[in-house]
PDB file of C-alpha atoms in Angstrom:
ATOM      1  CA  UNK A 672      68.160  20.000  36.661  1.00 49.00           C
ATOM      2  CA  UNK A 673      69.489  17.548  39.157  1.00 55.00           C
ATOM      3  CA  UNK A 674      72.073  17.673  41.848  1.00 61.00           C
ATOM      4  CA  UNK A 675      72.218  13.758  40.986  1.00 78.00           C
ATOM      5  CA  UNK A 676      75.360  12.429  42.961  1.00 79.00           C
ATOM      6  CA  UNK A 677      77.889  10.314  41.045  1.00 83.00           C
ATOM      7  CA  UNK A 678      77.836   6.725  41.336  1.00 92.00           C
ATOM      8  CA  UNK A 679      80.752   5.484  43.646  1.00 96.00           C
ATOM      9  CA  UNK A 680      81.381   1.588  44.236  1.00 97.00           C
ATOM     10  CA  UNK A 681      82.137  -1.017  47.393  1.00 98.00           C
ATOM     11  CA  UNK A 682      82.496  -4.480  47.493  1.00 98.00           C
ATOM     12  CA  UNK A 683      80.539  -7.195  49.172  1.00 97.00           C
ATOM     13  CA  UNK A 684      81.821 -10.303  48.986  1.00 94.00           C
ATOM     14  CA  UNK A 685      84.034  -9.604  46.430  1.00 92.00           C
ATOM     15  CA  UNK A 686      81.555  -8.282  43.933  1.00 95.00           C
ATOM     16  CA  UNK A 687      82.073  -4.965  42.943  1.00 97.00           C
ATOM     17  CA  UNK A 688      78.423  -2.952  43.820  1.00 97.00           C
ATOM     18  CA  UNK A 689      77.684   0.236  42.824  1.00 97.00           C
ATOM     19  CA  UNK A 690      75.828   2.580  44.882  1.00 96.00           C
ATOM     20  CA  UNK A 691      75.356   6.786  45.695  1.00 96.00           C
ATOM     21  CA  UNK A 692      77.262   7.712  48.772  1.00 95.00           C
ATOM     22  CA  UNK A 693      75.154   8.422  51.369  1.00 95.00           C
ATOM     23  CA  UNK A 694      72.405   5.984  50.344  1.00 95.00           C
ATOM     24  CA  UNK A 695      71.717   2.963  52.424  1.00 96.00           C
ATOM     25  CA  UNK A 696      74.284   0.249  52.012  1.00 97.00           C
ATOM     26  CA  UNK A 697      70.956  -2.073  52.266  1.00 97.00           C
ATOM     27  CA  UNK A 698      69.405   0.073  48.997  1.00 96.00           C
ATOM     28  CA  UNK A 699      72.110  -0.755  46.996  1.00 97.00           C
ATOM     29  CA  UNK A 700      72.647  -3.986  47.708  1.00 97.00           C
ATOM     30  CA  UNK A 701      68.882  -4.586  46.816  1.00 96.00           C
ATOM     31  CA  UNK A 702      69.071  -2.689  43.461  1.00 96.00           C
ATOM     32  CA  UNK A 703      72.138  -5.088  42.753  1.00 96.00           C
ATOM     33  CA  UNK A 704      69.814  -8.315  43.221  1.00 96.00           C
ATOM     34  CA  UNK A 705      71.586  -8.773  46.694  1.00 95.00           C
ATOM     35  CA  UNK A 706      69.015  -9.746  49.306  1.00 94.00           C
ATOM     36  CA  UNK A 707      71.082 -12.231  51.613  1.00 93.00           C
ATOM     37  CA  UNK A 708      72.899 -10.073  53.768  1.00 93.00           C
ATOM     38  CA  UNK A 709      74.397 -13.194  55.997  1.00 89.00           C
ATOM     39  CA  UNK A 710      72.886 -16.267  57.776  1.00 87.00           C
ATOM     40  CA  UNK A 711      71.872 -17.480  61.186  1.00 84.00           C
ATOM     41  CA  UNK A 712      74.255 -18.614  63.603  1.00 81.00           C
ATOM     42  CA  UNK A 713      71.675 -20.722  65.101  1.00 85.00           C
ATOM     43  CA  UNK A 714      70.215 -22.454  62.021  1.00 88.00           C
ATOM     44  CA  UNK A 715      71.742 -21.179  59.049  1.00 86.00           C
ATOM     45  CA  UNK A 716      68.466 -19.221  57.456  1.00 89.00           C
ATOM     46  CA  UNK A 717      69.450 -16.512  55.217  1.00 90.00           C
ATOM     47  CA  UNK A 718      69.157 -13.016  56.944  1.00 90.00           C
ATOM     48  CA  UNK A 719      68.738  -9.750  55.079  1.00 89.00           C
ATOM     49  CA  UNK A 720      67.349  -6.390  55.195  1.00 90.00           C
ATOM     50  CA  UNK A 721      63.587  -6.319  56.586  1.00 88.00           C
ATOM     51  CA  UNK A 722      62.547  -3.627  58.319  1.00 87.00           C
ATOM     52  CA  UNK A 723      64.991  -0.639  56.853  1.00 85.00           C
ATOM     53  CA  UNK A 724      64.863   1.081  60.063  1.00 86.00           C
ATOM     54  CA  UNK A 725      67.040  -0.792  62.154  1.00 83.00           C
ATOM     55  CA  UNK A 726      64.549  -2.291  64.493  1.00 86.00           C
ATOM     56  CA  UNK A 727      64.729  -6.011  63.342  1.00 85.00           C
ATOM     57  CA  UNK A 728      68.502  -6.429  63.698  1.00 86.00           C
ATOM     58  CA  UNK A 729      68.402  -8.713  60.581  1.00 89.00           C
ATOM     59  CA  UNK A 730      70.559  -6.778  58.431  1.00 92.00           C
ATOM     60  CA  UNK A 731      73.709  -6.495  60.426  1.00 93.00           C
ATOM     61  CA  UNK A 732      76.520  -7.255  58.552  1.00 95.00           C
ATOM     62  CA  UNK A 733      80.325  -5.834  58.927  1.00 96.00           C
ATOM     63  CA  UNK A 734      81.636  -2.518  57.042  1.00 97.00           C
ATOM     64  CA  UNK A 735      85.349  -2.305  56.501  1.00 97.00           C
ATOM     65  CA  UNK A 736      85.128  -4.814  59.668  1.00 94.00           C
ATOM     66  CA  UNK A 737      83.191  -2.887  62.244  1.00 96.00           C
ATOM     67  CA  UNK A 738      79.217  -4.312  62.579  1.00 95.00           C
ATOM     68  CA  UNK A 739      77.007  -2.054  61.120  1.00 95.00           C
ATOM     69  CA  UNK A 740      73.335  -2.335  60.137  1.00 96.00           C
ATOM     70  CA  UNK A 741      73.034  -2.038  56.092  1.00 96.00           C
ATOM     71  CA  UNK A 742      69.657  -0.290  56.137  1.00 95.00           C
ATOM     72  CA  UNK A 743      71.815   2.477  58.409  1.00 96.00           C
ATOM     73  CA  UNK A 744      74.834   2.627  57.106  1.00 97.00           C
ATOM     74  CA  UNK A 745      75.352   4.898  54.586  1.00 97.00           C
ATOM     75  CA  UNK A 746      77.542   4.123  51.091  1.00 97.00           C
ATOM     76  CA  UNK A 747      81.144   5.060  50.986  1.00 97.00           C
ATOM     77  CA  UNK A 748      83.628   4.813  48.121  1.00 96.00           C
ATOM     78  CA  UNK A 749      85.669   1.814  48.383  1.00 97.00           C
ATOM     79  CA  UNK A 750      83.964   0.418  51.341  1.00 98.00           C
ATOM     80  CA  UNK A 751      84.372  -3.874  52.297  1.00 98.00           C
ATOM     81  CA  UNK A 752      80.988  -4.923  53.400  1.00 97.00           C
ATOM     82  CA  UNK A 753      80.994  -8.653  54.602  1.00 96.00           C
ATOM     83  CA  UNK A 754      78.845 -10.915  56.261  1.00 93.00           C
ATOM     84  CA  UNK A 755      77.685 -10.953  59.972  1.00 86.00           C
ATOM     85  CA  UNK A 756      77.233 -14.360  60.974  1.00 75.00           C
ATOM     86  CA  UNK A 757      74.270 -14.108  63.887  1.00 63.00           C
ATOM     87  CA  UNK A 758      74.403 -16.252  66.692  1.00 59.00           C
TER      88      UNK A 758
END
């Protein structure tokens, strides 16, 4: 007998992902295959979720275009989550 949420989708760069709202955007990403979350200002590495706590900074990316970090953020129907380029 679950209380199982519906699925609700968001895009990231212009891929449709699916996810459960309130689940972190960084989750859903990862169950999508999506592991680069942006890339280093400084020397273009690819960045991504590492820590899922929000102490490494690594996963900041933007959410309907305020910076946010994915492994906080929760999922919201309809959401735009780009890119953060570091520097």
């Amino acid at each position: 007998m679950g209380n199982k949420m519906p699925p609700v989708t968001f895009t990231f760069l212009n891929n449709t992902v699916e996810g459960v709202e309130g689940e972190p955007v960084a989750a859903a990403l990862r169950r999508a295959g999506i592991t680069e979350l942006g890339r280093s200002g400084v020397d273009g590495t690819p960045r991504g979720a590492f820590c899922f706590m929000g102490s490494c900074q690594e996963c900041r990316v933007r959410i309907d275009g305020a910076v946010a970090y994915a492994c906080k953020a929760p999922v919201l129907p309809n959401m735009t989550v780009t890119p953060y380029v570091q520097s």
